[in-house]
Coordinates of C-alpha atoms in Angstrom, one line a residue:
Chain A
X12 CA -12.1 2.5 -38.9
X13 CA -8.9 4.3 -38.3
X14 CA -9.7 6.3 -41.8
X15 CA -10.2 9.4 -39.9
X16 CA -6.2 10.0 -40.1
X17 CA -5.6 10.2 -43.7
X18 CA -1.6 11.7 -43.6
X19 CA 1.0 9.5 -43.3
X20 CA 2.0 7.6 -46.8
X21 CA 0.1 7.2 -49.6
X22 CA -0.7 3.3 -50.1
X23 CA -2.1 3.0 -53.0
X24 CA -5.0 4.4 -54.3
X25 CA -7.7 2.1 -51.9
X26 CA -8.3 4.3 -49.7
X27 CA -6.2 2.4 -47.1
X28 CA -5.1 4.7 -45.1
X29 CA -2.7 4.3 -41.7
X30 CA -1.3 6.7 -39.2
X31 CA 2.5 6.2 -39.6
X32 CA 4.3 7.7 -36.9
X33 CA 7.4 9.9 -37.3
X34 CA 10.9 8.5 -36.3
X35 CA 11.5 11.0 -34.0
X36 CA 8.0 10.6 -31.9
X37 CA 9.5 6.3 -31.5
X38 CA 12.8 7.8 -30.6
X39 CA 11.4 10.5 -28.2
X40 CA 9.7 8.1 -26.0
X41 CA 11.8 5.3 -26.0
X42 CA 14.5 8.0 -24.8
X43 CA 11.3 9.0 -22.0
X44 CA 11.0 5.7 -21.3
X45 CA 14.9 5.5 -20.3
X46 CA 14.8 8.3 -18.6
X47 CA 11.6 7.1 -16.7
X48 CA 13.5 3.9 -16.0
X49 CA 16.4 5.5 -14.6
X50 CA 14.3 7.6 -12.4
X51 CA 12.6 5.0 -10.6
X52 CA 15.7 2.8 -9.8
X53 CA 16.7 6.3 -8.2
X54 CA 13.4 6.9 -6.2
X55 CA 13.6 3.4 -4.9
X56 CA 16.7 4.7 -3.1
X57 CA 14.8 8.0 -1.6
X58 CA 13.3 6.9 1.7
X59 CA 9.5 8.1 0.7
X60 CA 8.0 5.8 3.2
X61 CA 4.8 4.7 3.1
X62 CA 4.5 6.9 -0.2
X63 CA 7.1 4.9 -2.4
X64 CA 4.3 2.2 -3.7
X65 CA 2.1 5.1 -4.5
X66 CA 5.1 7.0 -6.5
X67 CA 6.9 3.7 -8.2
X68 CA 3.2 2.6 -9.8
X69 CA 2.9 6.5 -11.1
X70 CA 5.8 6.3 -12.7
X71 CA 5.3 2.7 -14.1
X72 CA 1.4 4.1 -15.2
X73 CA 3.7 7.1 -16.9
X74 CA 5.9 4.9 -18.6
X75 CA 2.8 2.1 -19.0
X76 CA 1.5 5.2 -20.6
X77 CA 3.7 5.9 -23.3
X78 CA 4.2 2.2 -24.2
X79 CA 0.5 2.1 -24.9
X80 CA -0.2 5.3 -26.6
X81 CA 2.6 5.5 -29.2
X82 CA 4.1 2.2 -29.4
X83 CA 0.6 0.5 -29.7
X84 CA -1.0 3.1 -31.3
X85 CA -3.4 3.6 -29.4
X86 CA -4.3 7.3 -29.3
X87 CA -4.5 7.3 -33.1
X88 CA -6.1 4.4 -33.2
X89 CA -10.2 3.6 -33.4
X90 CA -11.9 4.9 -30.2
X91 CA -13.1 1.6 -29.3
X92 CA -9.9 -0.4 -29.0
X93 CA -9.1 2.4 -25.9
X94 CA -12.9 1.7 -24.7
X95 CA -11.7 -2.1 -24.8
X96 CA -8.1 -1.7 -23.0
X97 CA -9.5 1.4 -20.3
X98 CA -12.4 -0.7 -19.5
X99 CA -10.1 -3.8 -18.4
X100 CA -8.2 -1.2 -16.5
X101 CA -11.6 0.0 -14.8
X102 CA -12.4 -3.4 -13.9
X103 CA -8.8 -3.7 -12.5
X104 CA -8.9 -0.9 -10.4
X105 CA -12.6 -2.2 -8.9
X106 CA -10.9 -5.6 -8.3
X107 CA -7.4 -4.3 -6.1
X108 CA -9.6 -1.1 -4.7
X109 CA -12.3 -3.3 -3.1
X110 CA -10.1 -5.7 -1.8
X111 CA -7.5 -3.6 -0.5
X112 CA -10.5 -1.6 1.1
X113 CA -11.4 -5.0 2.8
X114 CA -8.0 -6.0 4.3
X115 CA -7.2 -3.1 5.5
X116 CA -10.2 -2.4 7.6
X117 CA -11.1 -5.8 9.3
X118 CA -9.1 -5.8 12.2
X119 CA -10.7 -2.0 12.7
X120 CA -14.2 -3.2 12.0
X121 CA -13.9 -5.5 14.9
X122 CA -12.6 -3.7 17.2
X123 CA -15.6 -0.9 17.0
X124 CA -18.0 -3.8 17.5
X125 CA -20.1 -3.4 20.6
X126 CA -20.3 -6.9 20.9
X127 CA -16.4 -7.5 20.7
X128 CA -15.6 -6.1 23.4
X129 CA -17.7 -8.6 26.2
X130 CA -15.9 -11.5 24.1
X131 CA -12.5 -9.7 25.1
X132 CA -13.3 -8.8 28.7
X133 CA -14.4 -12.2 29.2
X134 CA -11.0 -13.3 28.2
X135 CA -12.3 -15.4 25.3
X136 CA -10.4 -13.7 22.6
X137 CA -6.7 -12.1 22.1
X138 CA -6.6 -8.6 21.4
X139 CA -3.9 -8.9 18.3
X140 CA -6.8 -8.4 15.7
X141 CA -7.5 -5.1 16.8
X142 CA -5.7 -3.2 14.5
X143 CA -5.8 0.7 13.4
X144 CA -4.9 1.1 10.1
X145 CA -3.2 -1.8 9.5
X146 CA -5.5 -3.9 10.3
X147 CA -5.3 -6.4 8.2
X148 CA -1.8 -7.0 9.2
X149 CA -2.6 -7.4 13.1
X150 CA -5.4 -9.3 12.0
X151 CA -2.9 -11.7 10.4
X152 CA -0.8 -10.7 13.3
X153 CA -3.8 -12.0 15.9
X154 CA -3.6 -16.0 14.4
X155 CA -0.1 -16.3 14.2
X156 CA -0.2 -15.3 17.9
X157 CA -2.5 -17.5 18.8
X158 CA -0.5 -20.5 17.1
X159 CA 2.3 -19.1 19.3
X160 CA 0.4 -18.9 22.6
X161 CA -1.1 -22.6 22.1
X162 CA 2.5 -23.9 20.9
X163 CA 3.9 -22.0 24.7
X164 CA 0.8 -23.3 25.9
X165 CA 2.1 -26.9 24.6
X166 CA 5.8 -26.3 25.9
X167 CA 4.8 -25.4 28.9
X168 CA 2.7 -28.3 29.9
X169 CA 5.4 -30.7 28.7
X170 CA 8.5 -28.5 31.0
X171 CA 5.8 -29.1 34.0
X172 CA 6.2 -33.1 32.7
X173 CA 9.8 -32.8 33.3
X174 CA 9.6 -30.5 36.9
X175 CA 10.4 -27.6 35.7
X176 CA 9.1 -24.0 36.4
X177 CA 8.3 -21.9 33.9
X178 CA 8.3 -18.6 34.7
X179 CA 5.2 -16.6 34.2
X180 CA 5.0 -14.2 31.2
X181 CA 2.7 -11.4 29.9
X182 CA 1.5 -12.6 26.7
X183 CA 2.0 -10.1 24.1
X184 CA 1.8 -9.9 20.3
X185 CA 5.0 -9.7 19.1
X186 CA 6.5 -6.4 18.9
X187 CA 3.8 -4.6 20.6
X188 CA 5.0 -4.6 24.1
X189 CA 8.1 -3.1 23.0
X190 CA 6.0 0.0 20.9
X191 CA 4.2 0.0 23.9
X192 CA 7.2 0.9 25.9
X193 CA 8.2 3.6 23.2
X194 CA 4.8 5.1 23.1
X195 CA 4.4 4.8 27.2
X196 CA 8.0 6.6 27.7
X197 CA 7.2 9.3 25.5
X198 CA 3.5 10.1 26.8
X199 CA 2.8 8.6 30.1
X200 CA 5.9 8.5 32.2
X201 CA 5.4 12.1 32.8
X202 CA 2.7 11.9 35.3
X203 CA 2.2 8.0 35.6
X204 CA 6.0 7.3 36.3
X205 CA 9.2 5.2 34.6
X206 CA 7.6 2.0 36.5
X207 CA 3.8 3.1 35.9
X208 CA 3.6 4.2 40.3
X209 CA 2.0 7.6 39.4
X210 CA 5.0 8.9 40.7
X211 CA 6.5 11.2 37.3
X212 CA 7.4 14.6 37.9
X213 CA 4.5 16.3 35.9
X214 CA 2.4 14.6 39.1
X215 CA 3.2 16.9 41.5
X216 CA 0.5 19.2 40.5
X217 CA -2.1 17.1 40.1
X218 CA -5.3 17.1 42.3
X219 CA -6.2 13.3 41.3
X220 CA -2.9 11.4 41.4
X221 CA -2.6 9.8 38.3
X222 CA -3.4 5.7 38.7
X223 CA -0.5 3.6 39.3
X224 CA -0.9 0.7 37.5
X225 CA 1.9 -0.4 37.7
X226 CA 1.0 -1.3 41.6
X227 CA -1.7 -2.9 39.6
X228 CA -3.9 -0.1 40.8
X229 CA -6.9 0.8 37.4
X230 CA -9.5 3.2 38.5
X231 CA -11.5 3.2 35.6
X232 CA -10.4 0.7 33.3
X233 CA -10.5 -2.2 35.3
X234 CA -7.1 -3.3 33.9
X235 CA -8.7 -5.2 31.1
X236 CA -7.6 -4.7 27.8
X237 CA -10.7 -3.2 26.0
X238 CA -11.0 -0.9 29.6
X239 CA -7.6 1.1 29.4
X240 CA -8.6 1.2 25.2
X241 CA -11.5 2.7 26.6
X242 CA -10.1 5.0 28.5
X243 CA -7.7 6.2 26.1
X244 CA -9.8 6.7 23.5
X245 CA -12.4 8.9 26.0
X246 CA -9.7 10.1 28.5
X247 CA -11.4 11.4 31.7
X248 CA -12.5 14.6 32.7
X249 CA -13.0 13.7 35.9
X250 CA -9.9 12.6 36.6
X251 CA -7.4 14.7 34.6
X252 CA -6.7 12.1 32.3
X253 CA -6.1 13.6 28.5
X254 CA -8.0 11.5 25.5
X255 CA -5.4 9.4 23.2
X256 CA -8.0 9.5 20.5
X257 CA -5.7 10.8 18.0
X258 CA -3.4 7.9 18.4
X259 CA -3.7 5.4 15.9
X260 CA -5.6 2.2 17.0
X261 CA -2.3 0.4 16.9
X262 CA -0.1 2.1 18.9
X263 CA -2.9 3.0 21.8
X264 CA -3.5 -1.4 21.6
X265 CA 0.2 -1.5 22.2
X266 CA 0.1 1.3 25.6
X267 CA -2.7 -1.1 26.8
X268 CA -0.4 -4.3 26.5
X269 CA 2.4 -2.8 27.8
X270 CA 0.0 -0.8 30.6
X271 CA -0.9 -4.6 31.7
X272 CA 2.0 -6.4 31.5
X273 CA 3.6 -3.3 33.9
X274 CA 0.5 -4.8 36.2
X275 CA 0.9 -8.5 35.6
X276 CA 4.9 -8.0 36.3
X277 CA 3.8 -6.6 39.4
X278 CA 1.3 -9.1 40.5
X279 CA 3.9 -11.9 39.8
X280 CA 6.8 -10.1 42.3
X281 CA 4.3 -10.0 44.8
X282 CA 3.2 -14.0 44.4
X283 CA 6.6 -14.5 44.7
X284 CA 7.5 -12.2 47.8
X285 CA 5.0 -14.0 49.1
X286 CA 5.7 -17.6 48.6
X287 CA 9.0 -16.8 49.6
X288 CA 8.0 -15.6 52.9
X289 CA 5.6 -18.8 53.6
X290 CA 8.3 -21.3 52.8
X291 CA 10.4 -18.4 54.7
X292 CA 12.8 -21.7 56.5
X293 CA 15.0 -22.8 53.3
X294 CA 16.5 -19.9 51.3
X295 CA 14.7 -19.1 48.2
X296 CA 15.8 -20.8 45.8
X297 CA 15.1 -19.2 42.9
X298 CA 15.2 -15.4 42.3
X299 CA 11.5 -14.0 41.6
X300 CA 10.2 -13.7 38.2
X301 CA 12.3 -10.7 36.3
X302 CA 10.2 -8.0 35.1
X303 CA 11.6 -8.0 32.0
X304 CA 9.1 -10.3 29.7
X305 CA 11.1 -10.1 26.8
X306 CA 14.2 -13.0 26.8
X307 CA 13.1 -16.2 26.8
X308 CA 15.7 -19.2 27.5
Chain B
X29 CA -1.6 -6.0 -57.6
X30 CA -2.7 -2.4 -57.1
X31 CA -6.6 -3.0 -57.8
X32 CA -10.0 -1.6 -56.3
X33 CA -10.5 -3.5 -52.8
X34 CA -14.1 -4.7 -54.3
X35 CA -13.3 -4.8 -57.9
X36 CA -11.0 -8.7 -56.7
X37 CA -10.1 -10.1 -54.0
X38 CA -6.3 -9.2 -53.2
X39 CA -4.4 -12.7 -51.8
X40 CA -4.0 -11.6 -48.0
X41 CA -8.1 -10.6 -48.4
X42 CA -10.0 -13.7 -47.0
X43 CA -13.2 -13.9 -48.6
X44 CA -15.2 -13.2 -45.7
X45 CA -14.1 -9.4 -45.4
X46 CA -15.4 -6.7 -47.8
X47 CA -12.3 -5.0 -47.7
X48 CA -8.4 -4.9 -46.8
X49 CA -9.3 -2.6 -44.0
X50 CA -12.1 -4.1 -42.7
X51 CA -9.8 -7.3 -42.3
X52 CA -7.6 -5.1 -40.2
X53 CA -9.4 -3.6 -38.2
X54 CA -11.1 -6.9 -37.3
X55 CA -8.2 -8.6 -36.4
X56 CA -7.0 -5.3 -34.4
X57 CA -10.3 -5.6 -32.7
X58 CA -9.5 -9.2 -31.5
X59 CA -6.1 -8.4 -30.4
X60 CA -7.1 -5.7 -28.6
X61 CA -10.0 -8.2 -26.4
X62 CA -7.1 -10.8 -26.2
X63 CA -4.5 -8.4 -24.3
X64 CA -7.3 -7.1 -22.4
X65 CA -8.1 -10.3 -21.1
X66 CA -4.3 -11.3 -20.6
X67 CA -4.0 -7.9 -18.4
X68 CA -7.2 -9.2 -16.4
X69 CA -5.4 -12.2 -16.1
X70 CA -2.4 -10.5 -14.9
X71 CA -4.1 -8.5 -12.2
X72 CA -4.8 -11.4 -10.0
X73 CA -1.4 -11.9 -9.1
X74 CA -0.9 -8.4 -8.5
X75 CA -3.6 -8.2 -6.4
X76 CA -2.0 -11.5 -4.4
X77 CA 0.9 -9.3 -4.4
X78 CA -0.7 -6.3 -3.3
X79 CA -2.4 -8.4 -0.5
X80 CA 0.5 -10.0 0.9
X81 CA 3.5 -7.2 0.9
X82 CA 0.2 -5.5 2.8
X83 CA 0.0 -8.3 5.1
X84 CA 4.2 -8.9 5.8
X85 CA 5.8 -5.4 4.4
X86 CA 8.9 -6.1 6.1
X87 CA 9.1 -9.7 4.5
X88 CA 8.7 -8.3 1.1
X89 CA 11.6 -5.5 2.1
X90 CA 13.9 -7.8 3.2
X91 CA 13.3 -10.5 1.0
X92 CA 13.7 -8.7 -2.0
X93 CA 17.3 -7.6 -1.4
X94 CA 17.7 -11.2 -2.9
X95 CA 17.3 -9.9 -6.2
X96 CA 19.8 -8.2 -8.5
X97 CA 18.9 -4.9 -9.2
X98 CA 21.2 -4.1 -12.3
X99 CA 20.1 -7.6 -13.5
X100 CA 16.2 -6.6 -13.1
X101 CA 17.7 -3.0 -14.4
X102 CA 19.1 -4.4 -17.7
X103 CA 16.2 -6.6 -18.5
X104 CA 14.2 -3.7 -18.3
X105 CA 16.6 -2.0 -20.5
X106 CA 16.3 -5.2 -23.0
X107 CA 12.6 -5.0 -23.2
X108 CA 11.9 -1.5 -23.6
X109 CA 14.8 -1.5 -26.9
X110 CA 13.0 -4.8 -27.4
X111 CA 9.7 -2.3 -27.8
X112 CA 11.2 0.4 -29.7
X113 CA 12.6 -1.9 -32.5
X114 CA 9.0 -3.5 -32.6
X115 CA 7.3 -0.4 -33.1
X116 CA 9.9 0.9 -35.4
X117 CA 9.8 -3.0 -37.2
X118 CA 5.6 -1.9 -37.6
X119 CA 6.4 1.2 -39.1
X120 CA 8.9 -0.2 -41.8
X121 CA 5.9 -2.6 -42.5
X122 CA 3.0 0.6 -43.1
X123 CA 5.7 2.0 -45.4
X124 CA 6.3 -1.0 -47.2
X125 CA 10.0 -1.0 -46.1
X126 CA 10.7 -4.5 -45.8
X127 CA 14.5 -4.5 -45.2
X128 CA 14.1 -2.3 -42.3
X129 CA 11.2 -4.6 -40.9
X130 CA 13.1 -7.7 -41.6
X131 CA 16.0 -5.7 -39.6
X132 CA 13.8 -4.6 -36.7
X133 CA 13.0 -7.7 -36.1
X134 CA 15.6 -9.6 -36.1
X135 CA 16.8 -7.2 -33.2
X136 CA 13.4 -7.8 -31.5
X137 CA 14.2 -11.3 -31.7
X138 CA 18.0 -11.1 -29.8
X139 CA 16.6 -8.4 -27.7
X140 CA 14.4 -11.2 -26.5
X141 CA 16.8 -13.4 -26.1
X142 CA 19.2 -11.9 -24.0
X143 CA 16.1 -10.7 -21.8
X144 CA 16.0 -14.7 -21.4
X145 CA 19.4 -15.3 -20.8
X146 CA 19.7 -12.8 -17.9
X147 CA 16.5 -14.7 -16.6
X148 CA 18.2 -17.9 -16.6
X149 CA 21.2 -16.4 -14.8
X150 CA 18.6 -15.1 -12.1
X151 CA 17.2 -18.2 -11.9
X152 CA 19.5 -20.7 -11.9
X153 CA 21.6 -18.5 -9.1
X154 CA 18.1 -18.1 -6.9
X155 CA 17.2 -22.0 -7.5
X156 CA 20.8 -22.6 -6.4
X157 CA 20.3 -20.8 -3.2
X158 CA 17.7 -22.4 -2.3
X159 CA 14.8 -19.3 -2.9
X160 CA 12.5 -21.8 -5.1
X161 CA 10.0 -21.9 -2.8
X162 CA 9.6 -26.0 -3.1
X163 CA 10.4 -28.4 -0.2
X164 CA 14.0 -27.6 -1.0
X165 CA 13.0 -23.7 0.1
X166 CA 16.1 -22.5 2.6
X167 CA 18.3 -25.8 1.9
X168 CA 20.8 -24.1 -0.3
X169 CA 23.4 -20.9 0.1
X170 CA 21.0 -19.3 2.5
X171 CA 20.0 -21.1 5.9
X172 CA 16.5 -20.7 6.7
X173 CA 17.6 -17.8 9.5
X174 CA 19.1 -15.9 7.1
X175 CA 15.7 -15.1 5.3
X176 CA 13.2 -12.8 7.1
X177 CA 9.7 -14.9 8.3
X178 CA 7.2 -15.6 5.0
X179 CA 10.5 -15.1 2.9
X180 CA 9.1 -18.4 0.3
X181 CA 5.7 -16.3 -0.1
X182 CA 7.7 -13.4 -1.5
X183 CA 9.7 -15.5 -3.6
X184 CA 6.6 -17.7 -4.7
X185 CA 4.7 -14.5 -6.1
X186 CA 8.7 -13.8 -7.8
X187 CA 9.1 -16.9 -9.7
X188 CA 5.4 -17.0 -10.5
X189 CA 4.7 -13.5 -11.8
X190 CA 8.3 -13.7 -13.7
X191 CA 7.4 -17.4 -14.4
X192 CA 4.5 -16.3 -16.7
X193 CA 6.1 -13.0 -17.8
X194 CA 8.5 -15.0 -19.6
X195 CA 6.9 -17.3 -21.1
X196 CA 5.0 -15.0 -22.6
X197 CA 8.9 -14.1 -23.6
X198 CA 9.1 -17.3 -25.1
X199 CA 5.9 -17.5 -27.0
X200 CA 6.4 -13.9 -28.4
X201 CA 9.7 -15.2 -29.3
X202 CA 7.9 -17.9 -31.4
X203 CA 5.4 -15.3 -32.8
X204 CA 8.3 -13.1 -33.6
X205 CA 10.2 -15.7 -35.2
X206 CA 7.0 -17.0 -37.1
X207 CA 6.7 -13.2 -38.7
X208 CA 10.2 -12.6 -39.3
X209 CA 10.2 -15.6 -42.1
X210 CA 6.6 -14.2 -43.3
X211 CA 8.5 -11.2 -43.9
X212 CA 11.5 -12.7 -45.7
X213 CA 9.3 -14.5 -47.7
X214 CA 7.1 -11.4 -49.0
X215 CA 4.0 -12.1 -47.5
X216 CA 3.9 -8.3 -46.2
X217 CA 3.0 -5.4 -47.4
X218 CA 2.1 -1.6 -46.9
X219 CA -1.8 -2.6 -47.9
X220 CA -0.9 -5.9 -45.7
X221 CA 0.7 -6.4 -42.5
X222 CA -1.9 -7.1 -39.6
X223 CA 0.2 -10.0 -38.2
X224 CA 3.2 -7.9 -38.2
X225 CA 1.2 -5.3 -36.3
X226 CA -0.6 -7.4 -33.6
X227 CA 2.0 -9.7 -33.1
X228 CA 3.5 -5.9 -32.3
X229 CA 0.9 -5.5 -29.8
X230 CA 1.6 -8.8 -27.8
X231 CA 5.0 -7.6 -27.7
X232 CA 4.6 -4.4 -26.4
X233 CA 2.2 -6.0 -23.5
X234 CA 4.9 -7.9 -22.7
X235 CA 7.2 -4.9 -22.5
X236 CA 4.0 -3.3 -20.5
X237 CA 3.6 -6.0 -17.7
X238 CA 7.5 -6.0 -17.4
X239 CA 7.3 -2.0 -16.5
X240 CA 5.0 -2.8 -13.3
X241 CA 6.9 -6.2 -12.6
X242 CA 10.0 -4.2 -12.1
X243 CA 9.5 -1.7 -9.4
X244 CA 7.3 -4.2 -7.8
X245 CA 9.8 -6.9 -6.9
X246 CA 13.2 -5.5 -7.6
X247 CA 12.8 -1.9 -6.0
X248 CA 10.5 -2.6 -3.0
X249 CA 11.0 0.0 -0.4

């Protein structure tokens, strides 16, 4: 089968004949595969972001590579062994491609859903799995919430067993209030204000103020989650408000949290103002919810 | 016993092959669909890692600062020598050299071992710590809060993936071994060394699936 490479020795007078392999081609790539080694316990120390996976596995394929077509023989060897070994590989690369394709697009696939969206307005679902491109992650992200929210859920009925108050919160996904904040400081705050009042400096030219949500006041988006995604993913023409489109899913998810929970802070000091002024005689007691929803006692 | 392949039947020629290369390139044949299916078989746990550093990134980053790079680093180093001698252990046997194979594979053979040892001293320091991801996960040199959330899945796919790795070590220890005596004993030859060749071939997969396992766990960034 391999007959086709008759140099190499001369074993006998059969007609058996076998590629044999100068030394120096074993030494050249065991010294490559050093080398190749070497290199990627270097790159692991570059900060490639998200592109270190990608060039780690090349380098592993190069070295992979060699390994296969020198050590094993392979390129010298019978055309159908590499039909055997690159057709497992095929099947390999159908196997990781498909799935990766499926986890990272679920969380995106339901957010595009028409039919989502009711289910969030409504209230009947949390908002974690919508997810961008990584939306397996927030999809993962979305159940581990709601574990949290029914283990606060829990807590809190059991603190109102004991008479205590526990103070209102915005529930968030973890982390995304605080991107939220990022994003919102970097993009908004100009014309919607620090403290969402529509008050920012790049306002002051503005024919339509910008909405002051953080008075609780939505115009368009009604203040619901899947409204203010809406509206920055369309923007408004009518109103002067620019399209977040570009944004990836993610991040504009993470504006609409912390967009609300600028609203629900808001909402909870006036409760509280309020209450205070009913009970008005005895001295309030207790300060009003902080606007800060991040420490938790 | 230099004699026309079809004139007798040379000793290594079972009688159901026509010829000394025929036999070879049979056996090659089947060698080849065994590692195929042992790199299919392989693929699922990369793909479970694949899937969860995709689903907890940051786990897989922090967790993996538990492992010792120069030991992960060496091993490498071990395995890939481990390779060359193999290959160079084959080549002794095409030219009939059977000092040198006898040679190369002896240092196959400790190459193999200290791969092991440095294993054990991995292990046995990570099981100490507490990173065996049993009920005992988090009881030992590291509290629980010192490990980022998910840490045990990271560790899980660790021991698991190295797990099999080396006892596929171990086994081409015992093939290596099993060969090496062969060889002392005379069995091989230029017109006769398939078992010395695909025993080759397990090795070098083993070398192969080390090359990916490497960057994957020990140099996650």
């Amino acid at each position: 089968m391999a007959g086709h490479h008759t140099e190499g020795t001369a074993t006998g007078h059969e007609g058996h004949h076998h590629h044999v392999l100068p030394l120096s081609v074993y030494v050249g790539v065991y010294l490559a595969l050093l080398v190749l080694t070497y290199l990627t316990v270097q790159v692991s120390f570059w900060d490639l972001g998200p592109l270190s996976l990608p060039v780690a596995m090349l380098v592993a394929l190069v070295k992979a590579g060699f390994v296969v077509g020198f050590f094993m023989h392979l390129r010298y060897d019978d055309k159908f062994l590499s039909l055997i070994f690159f057709s497992s590989l095929f099947f390999i690369a159908v196997f990781l491609a498909f799935t990766l394709f499926d986890l990272s697009t679920r969380g995106k696939i339901n957010a595009d859903q028409s039919n989502f969206r009711p289910l969030l307005e409504q209230g009947k679902l949390e908002t974690a799995g919508l997810g961008g491109h990584h939306g397996a992650l927030t999809a993962y992200a979305a159940i581990e919430h709601q574990k949290k929210l029914h283990k606060e859920a829990a807590d809190k009925a059991k603190n109102k067993g004991k008479g205590k108050k526990a103070k209102p919160k915005f529930q968030a996904p973890p982390g995304m209030l605080a991107l939220g904040k990022t994003k919102y400081t970097q993009l908004c705050a100009l014309c919607h204000g620090p403290q969402g009042m529509g008050n920012g400096p790049g306002a002051k030219g503005l024919k339509v103020k910008p909405a002051a949500y953080g008075r609780a006041e939505f115009r368009l988006s009604g203040g619901t989650q899947a409204g203010i995604l809406k509206i920055l993913k369309n923007g408004s023409t009518k109103n002067g408000m620019a399209s977040y489109a570009w944004m990836p899913l993610k991040e504009r998810n993470a504006l609409a949290y912390y967009i609300r929970s600028m609203a629900f802070n808001w909402k909870q000091k006036q409760a509280a103002k309020k209450a205070a002024k009913k009970k008005a005689a005895p001295a309030p007691r207790r300060a009003a919810p902080t606007t800060a929803p991040a420490k938790k006692k | 016993m230099a004699h026309d392949a079809h004139a007798d039947h040379p000793e290594f020629l079972q009688h159901h092959f026509f010829t000394p290369e025929q036999q070879a390139a049979s056996s090659k044949l089947g060698m080849w669909l065994f590692l195929a299916q042992e790199i299919l078989f392989f693929s699922g746990l990369f793909m479970a890692y694949f899937a969860f550093r995709f689903f907890y990134p940051n786990t897989f980053l922090a967790a993996h600062e538990h492992l010792n790079v120069s030991m992960g680093a060496l091993n490498t180093f071990f395995l890939i020598t481990s390779s060359l001698t193999m290959a160079l252990g084959v080549r002794a046997a095409q030219v009939g050299n059977k000092k040198s194979l006898e040679i190369n594979l002896i240092w196959t053979i400790l190459l193999a071992c200290a791969f092991c040892v440095v294993k054990y001293f991995e292990y046995s320091h990570k099981i100490h710590a507490g990173l065996l991801p049993t009920k005992f996960f988090g009881t030992g040199g590291f509290s629980a809060q010192g490990l980022a959330d998910n840490s045990h899945i990271f560790f899980a796919l660790y021991f698991t993936m190295t797990g099999l790795h080396a006892l596929h070590v171990a086994i081409g220890i015992g093939l290596l071994l099993w060969i090496y005596f062969k060889a002392r004993a005379g069995k091989f030859s230029a017109e006769y060394y398939s078992p010395v060749e695909n025993v080759g071939l397990y090795w070098h997969l083993v070398d192969l699936i080390w090359i990916f396992l490497f960057p994957l766990l020990y140099l996650v960034r």
